Structure formats: C-alpha cells, structure tokens
XYZ file of C-alpha atoms in Angstrom:
581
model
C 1.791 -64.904 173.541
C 0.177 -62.329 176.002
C -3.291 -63.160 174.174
C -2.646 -66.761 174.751
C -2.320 -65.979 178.896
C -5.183 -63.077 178.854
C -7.325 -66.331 177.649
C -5.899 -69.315 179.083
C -6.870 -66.782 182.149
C -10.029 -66.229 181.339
C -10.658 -70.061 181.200
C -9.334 -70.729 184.460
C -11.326 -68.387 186.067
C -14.325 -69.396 184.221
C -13.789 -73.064 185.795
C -14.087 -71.836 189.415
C -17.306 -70.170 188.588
C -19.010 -72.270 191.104
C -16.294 -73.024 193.701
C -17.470 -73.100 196.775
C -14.383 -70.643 198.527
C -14.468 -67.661 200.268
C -15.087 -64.690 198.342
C -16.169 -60.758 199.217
C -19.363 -59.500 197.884
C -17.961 -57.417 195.059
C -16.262 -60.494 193.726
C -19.832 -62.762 194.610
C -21.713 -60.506 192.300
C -19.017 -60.524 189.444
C -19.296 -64.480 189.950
C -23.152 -64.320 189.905
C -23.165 -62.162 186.685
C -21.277 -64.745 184.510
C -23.292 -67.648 185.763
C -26.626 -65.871 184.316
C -24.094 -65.091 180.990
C -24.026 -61.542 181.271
C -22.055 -60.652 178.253
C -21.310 -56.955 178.812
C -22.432 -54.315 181.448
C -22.427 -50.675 180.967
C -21.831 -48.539 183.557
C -19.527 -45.405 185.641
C -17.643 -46.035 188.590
C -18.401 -44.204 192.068
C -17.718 -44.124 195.839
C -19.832 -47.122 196.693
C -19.318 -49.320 193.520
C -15.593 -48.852 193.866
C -15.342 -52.474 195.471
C -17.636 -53.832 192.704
C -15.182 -52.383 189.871
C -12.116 -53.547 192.346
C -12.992 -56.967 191.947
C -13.751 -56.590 187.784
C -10.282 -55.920 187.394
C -9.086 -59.232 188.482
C -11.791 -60.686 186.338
C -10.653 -61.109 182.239
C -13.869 -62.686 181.525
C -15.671 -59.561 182.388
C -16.675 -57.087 180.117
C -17.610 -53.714 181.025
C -17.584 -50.564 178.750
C -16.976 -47.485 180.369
C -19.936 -44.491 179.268
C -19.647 -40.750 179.819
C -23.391 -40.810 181.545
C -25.544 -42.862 183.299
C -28.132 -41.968 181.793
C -26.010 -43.354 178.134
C -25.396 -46.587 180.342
C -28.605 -47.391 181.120
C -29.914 -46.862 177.499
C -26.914 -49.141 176.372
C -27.972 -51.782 178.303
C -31.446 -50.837 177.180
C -30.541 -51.425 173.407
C -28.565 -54.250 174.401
C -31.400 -56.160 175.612
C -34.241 -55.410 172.899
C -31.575 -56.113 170.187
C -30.336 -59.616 171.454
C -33.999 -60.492 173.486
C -31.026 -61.047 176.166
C -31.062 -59.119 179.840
C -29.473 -56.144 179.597
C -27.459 -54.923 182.844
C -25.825 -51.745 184.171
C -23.590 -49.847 186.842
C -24.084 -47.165 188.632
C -22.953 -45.278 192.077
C -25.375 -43.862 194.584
C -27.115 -40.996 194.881
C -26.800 -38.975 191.541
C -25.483 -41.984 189.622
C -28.399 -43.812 190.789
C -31.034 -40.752 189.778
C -29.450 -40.737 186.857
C -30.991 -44.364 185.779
C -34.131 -43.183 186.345
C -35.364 -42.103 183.314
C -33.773 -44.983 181.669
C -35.601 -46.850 184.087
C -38.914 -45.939 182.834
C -38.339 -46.361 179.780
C -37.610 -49.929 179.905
C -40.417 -50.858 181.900
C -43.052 -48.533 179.780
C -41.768 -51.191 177.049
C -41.404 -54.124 178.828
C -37.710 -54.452 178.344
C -35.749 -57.098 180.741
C -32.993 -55.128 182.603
C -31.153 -55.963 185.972
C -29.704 -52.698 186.992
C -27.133 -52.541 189.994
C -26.486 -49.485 191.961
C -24.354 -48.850 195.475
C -25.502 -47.375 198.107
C -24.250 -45.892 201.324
C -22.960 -48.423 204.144
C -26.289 -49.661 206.159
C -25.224 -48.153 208.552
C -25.478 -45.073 206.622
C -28.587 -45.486 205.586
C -31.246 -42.911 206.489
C -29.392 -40.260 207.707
C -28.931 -38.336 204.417
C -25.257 -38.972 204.194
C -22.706 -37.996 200.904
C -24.167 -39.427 197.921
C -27.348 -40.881 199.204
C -30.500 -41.491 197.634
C -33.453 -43.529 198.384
C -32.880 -45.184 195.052
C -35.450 -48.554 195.957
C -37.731 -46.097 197.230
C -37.469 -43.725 194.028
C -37.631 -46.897 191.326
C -40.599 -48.457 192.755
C -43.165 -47.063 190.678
C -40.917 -47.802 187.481
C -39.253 -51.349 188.063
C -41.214 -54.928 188.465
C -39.282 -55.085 191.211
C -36.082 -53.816 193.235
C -33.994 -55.499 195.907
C -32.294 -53.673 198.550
C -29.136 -56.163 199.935
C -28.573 -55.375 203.764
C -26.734 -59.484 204.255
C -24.163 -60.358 201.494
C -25.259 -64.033 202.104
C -28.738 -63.091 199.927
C -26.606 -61.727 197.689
C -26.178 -64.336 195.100
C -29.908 -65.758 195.424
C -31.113 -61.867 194.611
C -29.095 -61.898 191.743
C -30.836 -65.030 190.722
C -34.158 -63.919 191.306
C -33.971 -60.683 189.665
C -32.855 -61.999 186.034
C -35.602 -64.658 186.285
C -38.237 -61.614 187.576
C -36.635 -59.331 184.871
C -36.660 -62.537 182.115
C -40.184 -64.095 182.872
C -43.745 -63.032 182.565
C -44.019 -59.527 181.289
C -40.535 -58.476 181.617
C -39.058 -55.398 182.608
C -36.611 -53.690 184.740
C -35.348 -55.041 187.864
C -33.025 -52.858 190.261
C -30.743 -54.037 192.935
C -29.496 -51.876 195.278
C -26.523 -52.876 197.222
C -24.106 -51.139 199.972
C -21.054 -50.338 200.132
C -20.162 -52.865 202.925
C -22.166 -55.395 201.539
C -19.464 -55.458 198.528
C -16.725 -56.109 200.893
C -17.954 -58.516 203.703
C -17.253 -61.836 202.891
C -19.070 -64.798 202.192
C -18.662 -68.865 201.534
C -20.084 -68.565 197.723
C -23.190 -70.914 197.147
C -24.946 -69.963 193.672
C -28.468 -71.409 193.628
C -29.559 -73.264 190.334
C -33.014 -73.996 190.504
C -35.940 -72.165 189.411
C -36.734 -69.195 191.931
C -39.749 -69.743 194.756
C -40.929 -66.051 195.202
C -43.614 -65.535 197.258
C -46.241 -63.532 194.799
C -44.445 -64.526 191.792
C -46.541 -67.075 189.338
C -45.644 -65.878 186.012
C -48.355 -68.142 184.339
C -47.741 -68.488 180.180
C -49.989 -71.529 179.234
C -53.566 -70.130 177.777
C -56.968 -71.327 178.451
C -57.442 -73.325 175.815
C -61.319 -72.302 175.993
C -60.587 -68.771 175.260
C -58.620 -69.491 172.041
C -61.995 -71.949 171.118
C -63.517 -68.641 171.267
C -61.345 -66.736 169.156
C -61.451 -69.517 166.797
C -64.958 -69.592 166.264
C -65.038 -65.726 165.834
C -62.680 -65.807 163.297
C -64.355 -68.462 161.253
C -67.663 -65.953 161.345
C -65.946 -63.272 160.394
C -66.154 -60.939 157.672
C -63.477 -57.597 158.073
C -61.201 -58.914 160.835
C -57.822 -56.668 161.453
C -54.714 -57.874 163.934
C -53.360 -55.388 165.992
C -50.036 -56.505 166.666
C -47.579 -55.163 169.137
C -44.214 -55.458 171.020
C -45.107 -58.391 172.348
C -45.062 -60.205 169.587
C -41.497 -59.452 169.346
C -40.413 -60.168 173.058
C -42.606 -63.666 172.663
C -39.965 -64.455 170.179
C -43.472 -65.149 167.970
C -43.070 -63.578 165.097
C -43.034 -67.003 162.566
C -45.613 -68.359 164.612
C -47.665 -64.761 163.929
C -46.937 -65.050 159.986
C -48.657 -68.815 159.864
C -51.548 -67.173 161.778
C -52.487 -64.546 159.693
C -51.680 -66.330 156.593
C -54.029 -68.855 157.793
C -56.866 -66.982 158.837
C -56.518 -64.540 155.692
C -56.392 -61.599 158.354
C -54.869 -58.343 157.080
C -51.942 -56.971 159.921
C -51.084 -53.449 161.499
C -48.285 -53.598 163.569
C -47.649 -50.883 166.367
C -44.326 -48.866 166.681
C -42.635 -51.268 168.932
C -44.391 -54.162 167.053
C -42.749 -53.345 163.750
C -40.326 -56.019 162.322
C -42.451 -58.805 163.880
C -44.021 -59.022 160.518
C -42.716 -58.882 157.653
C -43.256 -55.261 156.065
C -43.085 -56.427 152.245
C -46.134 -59.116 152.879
C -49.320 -58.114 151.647
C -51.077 -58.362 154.645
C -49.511 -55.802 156.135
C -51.640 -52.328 156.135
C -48.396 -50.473 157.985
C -48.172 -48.689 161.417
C -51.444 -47.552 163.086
C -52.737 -44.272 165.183
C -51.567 -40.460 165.111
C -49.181 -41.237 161.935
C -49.855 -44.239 160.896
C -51.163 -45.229 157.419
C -54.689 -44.760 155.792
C -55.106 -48.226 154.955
C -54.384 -49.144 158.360
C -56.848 -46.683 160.341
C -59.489 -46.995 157.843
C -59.723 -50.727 158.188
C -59.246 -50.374 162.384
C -62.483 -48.618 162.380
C -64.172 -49.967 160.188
C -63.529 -53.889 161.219
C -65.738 -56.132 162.465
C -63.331 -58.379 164.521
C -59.995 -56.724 166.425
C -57.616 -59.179 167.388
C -54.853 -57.556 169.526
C -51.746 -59.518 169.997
C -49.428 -58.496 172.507
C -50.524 -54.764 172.133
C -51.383 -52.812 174.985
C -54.146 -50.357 172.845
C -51.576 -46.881 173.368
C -53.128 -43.782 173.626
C -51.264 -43.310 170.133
C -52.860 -45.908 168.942
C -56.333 -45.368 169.837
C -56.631 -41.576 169.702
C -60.146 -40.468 170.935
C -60.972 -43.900 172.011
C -64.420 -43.357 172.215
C -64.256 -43.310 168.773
C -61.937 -46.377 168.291
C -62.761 -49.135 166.295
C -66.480 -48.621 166.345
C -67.629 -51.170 164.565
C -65.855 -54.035 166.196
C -68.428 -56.716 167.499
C -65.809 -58.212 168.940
C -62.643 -57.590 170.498
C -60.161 -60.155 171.476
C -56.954 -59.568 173.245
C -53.755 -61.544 173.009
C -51.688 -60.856 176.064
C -48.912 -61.912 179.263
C -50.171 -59.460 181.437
C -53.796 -60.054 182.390
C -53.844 -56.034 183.436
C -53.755 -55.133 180.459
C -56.665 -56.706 178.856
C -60.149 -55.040 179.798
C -57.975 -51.367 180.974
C -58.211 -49.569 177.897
C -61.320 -51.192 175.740
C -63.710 -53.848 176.816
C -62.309 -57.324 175.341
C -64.848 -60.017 174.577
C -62.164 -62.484 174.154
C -59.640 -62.938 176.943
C -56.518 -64.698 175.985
C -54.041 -64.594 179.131
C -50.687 -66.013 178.343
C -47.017 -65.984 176.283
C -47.906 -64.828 172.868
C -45.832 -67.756 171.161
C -48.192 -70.189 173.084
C -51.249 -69.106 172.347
C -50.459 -68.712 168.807
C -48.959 -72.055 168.110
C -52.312 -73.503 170.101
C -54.418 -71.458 167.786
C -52.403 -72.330 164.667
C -53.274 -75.888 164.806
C -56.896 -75.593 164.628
C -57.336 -72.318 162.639
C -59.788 -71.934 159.702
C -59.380 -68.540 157.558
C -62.095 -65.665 158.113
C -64.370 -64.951 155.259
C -62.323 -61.881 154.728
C -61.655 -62.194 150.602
C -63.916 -58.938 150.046
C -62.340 -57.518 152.971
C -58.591 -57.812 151.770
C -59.510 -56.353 148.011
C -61.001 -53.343 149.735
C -57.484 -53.311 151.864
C -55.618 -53.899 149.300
C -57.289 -50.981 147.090
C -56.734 -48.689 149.882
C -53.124 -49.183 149.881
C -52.593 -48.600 146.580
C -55.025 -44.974 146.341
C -53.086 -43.797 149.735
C -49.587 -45.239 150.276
C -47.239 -43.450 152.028
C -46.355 -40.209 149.790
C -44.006 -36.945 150.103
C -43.191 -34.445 147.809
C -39.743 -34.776 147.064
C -36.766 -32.261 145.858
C -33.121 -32.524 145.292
C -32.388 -29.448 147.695
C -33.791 -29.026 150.701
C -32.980 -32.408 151.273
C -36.116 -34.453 152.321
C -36.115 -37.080 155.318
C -37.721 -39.785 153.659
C -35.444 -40.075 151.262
C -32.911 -40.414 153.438
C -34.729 -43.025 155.030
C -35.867 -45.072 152.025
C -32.302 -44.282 150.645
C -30.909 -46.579 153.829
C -33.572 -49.223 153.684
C -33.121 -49.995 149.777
C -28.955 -49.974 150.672
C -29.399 -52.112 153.622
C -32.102 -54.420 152.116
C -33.635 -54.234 155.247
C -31.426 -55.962 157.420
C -29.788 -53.472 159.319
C -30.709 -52.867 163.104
C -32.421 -49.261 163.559
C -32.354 -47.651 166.662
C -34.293 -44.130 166.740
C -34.790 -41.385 168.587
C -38.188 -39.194 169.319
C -39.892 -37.413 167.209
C -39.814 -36.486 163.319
C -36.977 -38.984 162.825
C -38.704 -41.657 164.896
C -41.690 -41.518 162.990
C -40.004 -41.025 159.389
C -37.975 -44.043 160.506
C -40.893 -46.114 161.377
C -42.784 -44.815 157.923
C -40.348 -45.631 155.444
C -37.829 -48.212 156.988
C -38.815 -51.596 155.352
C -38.263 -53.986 158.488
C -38.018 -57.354 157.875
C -37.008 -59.088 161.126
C -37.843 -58.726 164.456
C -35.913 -56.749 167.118
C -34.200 -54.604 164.075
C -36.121 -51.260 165.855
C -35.202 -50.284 168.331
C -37.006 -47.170 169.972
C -38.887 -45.245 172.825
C -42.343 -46.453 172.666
C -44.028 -45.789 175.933
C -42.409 -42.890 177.391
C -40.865 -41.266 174.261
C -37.422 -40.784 175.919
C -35.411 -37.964 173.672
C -31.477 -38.874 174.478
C -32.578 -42.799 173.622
C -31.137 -43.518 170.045
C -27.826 -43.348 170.202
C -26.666 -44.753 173.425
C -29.132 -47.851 172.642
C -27.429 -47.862 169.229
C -24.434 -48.876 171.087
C -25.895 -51.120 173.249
C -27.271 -53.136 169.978
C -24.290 -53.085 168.016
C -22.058 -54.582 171.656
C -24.913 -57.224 171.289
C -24.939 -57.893 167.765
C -20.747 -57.108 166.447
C -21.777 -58.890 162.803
C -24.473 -56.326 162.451
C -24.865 -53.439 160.680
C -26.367 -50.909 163.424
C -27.883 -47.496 162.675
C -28.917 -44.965 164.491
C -31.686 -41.937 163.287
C -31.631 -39.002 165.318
C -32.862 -35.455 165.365
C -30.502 -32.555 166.021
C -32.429 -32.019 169.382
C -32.187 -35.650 170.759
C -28.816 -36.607 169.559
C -27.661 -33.668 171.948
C -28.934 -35.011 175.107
C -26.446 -38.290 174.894
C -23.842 -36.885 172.493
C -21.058 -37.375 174.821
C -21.385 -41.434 174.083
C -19.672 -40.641 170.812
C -16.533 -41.329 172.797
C -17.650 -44.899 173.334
C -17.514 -45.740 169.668
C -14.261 -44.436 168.738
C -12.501 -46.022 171.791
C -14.341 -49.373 170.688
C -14.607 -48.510 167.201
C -18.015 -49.606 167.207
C -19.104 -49.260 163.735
C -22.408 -47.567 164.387
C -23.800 -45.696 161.044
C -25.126 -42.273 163.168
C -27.663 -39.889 160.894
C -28.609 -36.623 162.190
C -31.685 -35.728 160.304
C -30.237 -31.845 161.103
C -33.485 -29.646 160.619
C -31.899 -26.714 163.298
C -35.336 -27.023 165.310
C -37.158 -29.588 168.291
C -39.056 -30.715 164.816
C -42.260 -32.120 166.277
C -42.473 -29.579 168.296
C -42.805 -27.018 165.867
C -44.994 -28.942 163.749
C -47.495 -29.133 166.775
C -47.299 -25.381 167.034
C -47.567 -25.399 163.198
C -51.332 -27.462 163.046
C -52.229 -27.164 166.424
C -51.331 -23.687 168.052
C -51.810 -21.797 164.699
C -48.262 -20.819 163.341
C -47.403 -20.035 167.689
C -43.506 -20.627 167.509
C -42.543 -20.757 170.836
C -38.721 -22.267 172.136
C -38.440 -24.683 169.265
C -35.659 -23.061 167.392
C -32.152 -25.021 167.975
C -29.682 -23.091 166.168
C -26.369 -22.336 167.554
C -26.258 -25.948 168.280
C -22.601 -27.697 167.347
C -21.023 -28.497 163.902
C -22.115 -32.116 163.799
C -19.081 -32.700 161.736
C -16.491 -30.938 164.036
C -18.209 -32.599 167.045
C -17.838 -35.990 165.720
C -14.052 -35.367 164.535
C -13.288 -34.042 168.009
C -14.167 -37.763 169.419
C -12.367 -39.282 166.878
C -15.394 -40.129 164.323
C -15.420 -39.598 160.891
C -17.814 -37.107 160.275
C -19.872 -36.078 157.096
C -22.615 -33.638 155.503
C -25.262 -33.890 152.743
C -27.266 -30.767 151.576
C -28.938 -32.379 148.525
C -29.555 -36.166 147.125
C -26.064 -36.629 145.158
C -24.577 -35.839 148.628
C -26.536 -38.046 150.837
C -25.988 -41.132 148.160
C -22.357 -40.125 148.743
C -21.944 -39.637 152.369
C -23.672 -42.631 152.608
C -21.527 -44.818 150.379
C -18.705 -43.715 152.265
C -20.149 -44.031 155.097
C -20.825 -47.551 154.543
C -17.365 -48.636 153.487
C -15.877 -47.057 156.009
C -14.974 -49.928 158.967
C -15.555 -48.013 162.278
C -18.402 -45.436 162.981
C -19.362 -42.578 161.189
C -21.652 -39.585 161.484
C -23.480 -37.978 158.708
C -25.079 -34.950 158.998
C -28.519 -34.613 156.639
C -29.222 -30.948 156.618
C -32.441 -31.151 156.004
C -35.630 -28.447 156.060
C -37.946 -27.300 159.442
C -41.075 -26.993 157.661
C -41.051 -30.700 156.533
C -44.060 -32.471 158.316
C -44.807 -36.152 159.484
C -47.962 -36.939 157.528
C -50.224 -38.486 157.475
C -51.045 -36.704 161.211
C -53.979 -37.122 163.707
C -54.465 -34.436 166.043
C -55.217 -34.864 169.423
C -58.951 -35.763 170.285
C -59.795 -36.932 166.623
C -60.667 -39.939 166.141
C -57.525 -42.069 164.111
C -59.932 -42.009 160.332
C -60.048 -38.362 160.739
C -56.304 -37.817 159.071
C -54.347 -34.823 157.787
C -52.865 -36.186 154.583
C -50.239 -33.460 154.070
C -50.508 -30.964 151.060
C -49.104 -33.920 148.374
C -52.290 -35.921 149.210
C-alpha cells in the first residue's frame, strides 16, 4: 500500500510539472530537470546546494544517488551519458565541490560528451570577496565547458536550464556548467518553463552538409584504388553507426575505428582492420599509410592516432574529413574534402548515390595482412595473462556487455581483445586519459542501462583513485562485474620506462596497495581472486551468476606488455611487435 502512495505521488506531482504557481528556485530547477527527462543525477550535498537537495526531498519523482566524491559524481554522470547517448547531469557545492568536477569536466568535453553540471555558489552578494567555500568555478571551467552560465536573477533560471541541455545536446556536444547561488535557490519565482527551440545569440549549430562536398567525395571514391575510413567517436554520438555499415559495404572500403570509435562498427565484419595508432593493429597502420584515399568520419586525427604526423598517411592523395565541428577539419592534416555537418546526415546523403571504390586488390592485400599479423600473446596458465582475461569475458558475454575502462594497460588490452559489437558498449577516457574514470562511469552506465550487463576493467593503480564508489553499488546493488587486472605496478608506466628509458624504474611500483578482496567485502561486495586460468573461468562464472556486483581480482604479471607498441616520434608502420611476433 505505501508503494501505491509513493507512486500515485509521484504522478501527481508529475501533472503540475508546468503549473504556473509560485515556486523558490531550488524547487524551479528540480521542476526544470524533469521537463528535459533527467532520469538520475549524481551528486554530494554542500552549504550552497542545501536548498537544491531541500526541495528534492519533497520530490518522489526525483532520483538522485548519493557518491562518496565529486570527482565519482561527475564520472557517473559521465558514463551515464555515453552509455544511454542521453545528457548526463550532476551536483555539486561550491568551492572544493565545484574544483572537484574539474577534471571530470575535461574529460567530457576532450570527448565530446553532453553533460549539464550544476554547482552552488556563494550568495551574490558574496561573490568576489573570497568568502567560505568560494571558487570562481565559471571562471575556472571556461576553458573546459562549451559553455557555463552563472544565475545572478532566479527568473533566468528556468530558460538557462533550457538552453544549456540544448547547448550540451546539439552540435558538437559537450559539457555545460551552471553555476547558481545560494540565494538564487531560495528567492521565489512565478514558474514559466519555455518550450521552444532556444535563440542564442552565437549559437547556429548547423548539421545539414553541402551537398557539393559529398559530390566530391563521391567522385573520389569511385577513382579510387586503396581507400581506408578512419572512423571515430563521432560516429557513435551521430547515432550513425547502421548508416556507416551501408557505407562501407557499399563503397567496398576497408574500416579502422579509433578508441572512442570502437563498437560503431561491427568488430566481427571483415572490413574491419581493428584500432589504429600507438597500439593499434598491423593491418590497420600498414594500410593508413599506405592508402591512397583517407576518409575520416567523425575522427578528430589524435595525436595517438597519427604519431609523427609528418609521417602520417603519406601516400594519401586525398584526404576527406567527415565532421560537426568545422575546427576540426584542416587543424591537424590538410583535408581536400570538407564535409561540415552531423555524421548521420552526411552519410545517409552519400549512401544514396554511392558507387564502390576499385578497392578488390586492395581488400585481398588487407585481408592477407590480417591473417600474417593478428593480434597475438604468448599465453600461460600461471602468471595469469590479461588477454585472456579479456577474450575470456568477450566469448562469455558474446559481446554484448557494456565495457567501461580505465587508463592504461587495461584500457588498451580492453580495446585489443574485447569483440564490440554495438555502439556506446565502451566506454572510456579518450582525450585526456583520466585514471579514476572506469569505475565511477561503470556506475553511471549500468543507472542508465538496469537490463544490462555492465563491466568495468581497471588497473590496480586507477581503480584506487575512485575506489570509495564501491559503496554506491552495494547500497544500490548495482550489479556491476568490476576486474582489477592486479599487476602491483602503474603498468604503462613501467612499460614506458621498460622500451623507452632503458630498464629506468622510477615510482611505478604499487605494492602495499589494499587486499582487493577485503576492500570489496568491507563495502559489502562480493569479492574474488584468480592466480591462473581454472581460477579466472571460475571467479568469473560466479561472478556472473551472482545478482548484485562483484569484484574479481586477476593477479596478473608486471612485465606483461601492450603490443603491438609505437614509440613516441615513430611514425605508426614503424611497430614493436612484442617478442611472440
């Protein structure tokens, strides 16, 4: 009967969404939220939020999950929003719970990652004079958000709101950050929510293509002899991924997807040469350089990517560019083909008048390259290697789990042998390579995704920095799969000092950190260990019938290597191979 009120509740307050009554500017912003269909926000309480969380208690239709850090918050909401293609949103106080964000902050908009994040702030009055708990947080996010918002009349309230989730949603999207004070949240206001499109002054998110351009890249593709797609993240925030299958199945143009662009095609196809750059595959960096037509598609051509890029792709003729942001084409490498607009568009326009390359010679070479050099490690039973442990969860998961990562080792053994199959099942720190990332957005994707199986690869080193979140998934029982690939050191680290500073070990070496096991059990997690294969099928098997979260521990060894491995200043066909190859 109580469940019945709780939602009959709910309903009711639902219906008076958009009543026009007197509210305060807490309750205006709680209002606000629903009406863009937040589903969740992640957040901490504070000083000058407290009105804000006041008026969430009175709300049953709001959902807010309390972390330990807002630094876990923000990468919540993070996860959230790359998982679902939603906006992901978050809490925080002012001054340190602001600063906090901030790194979370930059890592959404290195990615392009939709996120309306709300702080408090100091009364205006307040403002300026370096009172408790203040922080030029507008001022401090400017270089790092598409936009931020700084509320000083609690009538603009509701009309910011609305303009930053269509700023965070549209164009290239990223974070937004509105910054409201403390008085703000408690004047009050006659509530008037604003349904049309936004007018911002500066603010023409244009997504329709020249149709001329895409003529262009047409007729270069019809000439064609060794093209290669470079295909990237926004392939996957386009929502294009179908529309990218047609094209290259079309054309008869062999695909390398970046790290955030894996998943937005299909990893089992056989046009797929794998992940490019530092350790990506030989098929796919032989055939980069040695193609005669580039076609990037929503790809920003990463440093990671390119490596000495003077050397990139140096027999390219011509180089077209798929892309939202028109800053992006021309910055890195000159593009012959312009195509300015939503990936999805410009691909369904090209789609309907495609012809395929003459690429037939082209794909048997490809296709003999990945067979001579496919992804290879030399295996063993004990020490435990990582890649088994990785192909061990895709084959169990048939592909169709979510994967959030860390950075590092684990990222990139997770990116190697993970066989993605959808889009928006990685989730990871491209751009900025934020450590502390994977498993606070591992809760973020599973609160987006509940029918999902969500799992989250981590290094011993990076799990660390956001550990504390464990207490978010035994409180929700959140039934996040968590693997520590447990190798005792900052892995990638030491394998730099290993090939690059000549055997120089210097501040890699992380033992005395925690039982993993004990640390989980202490939150309330079921916590396991593997040392060799029998164990890891095991723990994982248990793992996944087990209802709620677990966390396995995969003691693994510190002198296993990501290969294959260009150093920095090589060009990306000058690869170490690893001993096995």
């Amino acid at each position: 009967m109580r469940q019945q009120e709780k939602e009959q509740s709910r309903k009711g307050w639902l219906g008076r969404l958009h009543s026009n009554d007197m509210v305060t500017g807490s309750e205006a912003l709680i209002r606000s939220l629903l009406i863009e269909g937040v589903e969740c926000v992640f957040g901490i309480p504070g000083g000058s939020v407290l009105n804000i969380y006041d008026a969430i208690h009175e709300v049953p239709a709001f959902k807010h999950v309390l972390t330990r850090h807002e630094q876990g918050a923000i990468h919540a909401a993070d996860g959230y929003a790359r998982a679902t293609g939603k906006v992901g949103v978050c809490f925080a106080t002012s001054g340190p719970g602001a600063t906090n964000l901030i790194t979370g902050i930059a890592t959404a908009n290195m990615d392009s990652v939709p996120l309306v994040v709300i702080t408090g702030n100091v009364s205006t009055e307040l403002i300026g004079t370096d009172a408790f708990h203040e922080a030029d947080i507008t001022g401090l996010t400017m270089p790092i958000t598409k936009h931020n918002f700084l509320v000083r009349d609690v009538y603009e309230l509701p009309k910011i709101i609305h303009e930053a989730f269509y700023i965070a949603s549209t164009g290239r999207k990223g974070p937004v950050l509105v910054d409201i004070p403390k008085d703000v949240t408690s004047q009050m206001m006659m509530f008037q929510y604003p349904l049309d499109v936004p007018n911002i002054r500066g603010y023409r998110p244009n997504d329709n293509p020249d149709e001329s351009q895409i003529q262009k890249l047409l007729s270069a593709i019809e000439h064609a002899q060794r093209p290669v797609i470079l295909a990237g993240g926004g392939v996957v925030y386009s929502n294009a991924s179908k529309e990218l299958l047609a094209f290259a199945e079309k054309t008869r143009i062999p695909v390398t997807t970046t790290l955030l662009g894996l998943g937005g095609f299909p990893s089992a196809h056989e046009l797929w040469m794998g992940m490019p750059g530092m350790h990506g595959t030989y098929t796919a960096n032989r055939a980069l350089q040695n193609c005669d037509l580039l076609i990037s598609i929503g790809a920003r051509f990463d440093d990671r990517v390119t490596m000495k890029l003077s050397g990139f792709a140096p027999k390219a003729r011509t180089i077209a560019h798929i892309d939202i942001d028109p800053a992006e084409v021309g910055k890195i490498v000159h593009t012959a083909i312009p195509c300015i607009g939503d990936v999805k568009s410009v691909l369904m326009l090209a789609n309907a008048h495609v012809k395929p390359a003459m690429s037939e010679e082209w794909l048997t070479e490809i296709q003999d390259n990945k067979a001579q050099f496919p992804l290879r490690y030399t295996d063993s039973d004990n020490p435990l290697k990582p890649q088994f442990v990785i192909e061990m969860i895709s084959d169990t998961t048939n592909g169709e789990a979510i994967l959030t990562t860390d950075v590092g080792q684990n990222q990139m053994w997770a990116a190697q042998f993970y066989s993605f199959k959808h889009p928006r099942s990685l989730i990871t720190s491209g751009g900025l390579g934020t450590m502390g990332f994977g498993f606070p957005s591992a809760i973020g994707a599973q609160a987006g995704n509940p029918d999902r199986l969500v799992v989250s690869i981590n290094g011993d080193g990076g799990f660390q920095m956001c550990a504390q979140e464990l207490a978010i998934c035994a409180i929700h029982n959140l039934p996040v799969k968590i693997v520590i690939l447990n190798n005792q050191v900052l892995g990638m680290i030491r394998q730099w000092q290993e090939l690059i500073y000549d055997d120089r070990f210097s501040h890699m070496d992380l033992s005395g950190s925690p039982d993993f096991v004990k640390l989980a059990e202490a939150y309330g997690v079921k916590g396991l260990r593997a040392t060799n294969k029998d164990e890891a099928r095991n723990a994982w098997r248990e793992a996944m019938d087990t209802s709620g979260p677990v966390l396995i521990d995969f003691v693994i060894s510190q002198d296993e290597n990501v290969y294959p491995m260009v150093t920095p200043g090589s060009t990306i066909d000058d690869m170490i191979m690893g001993d096995e190859q």
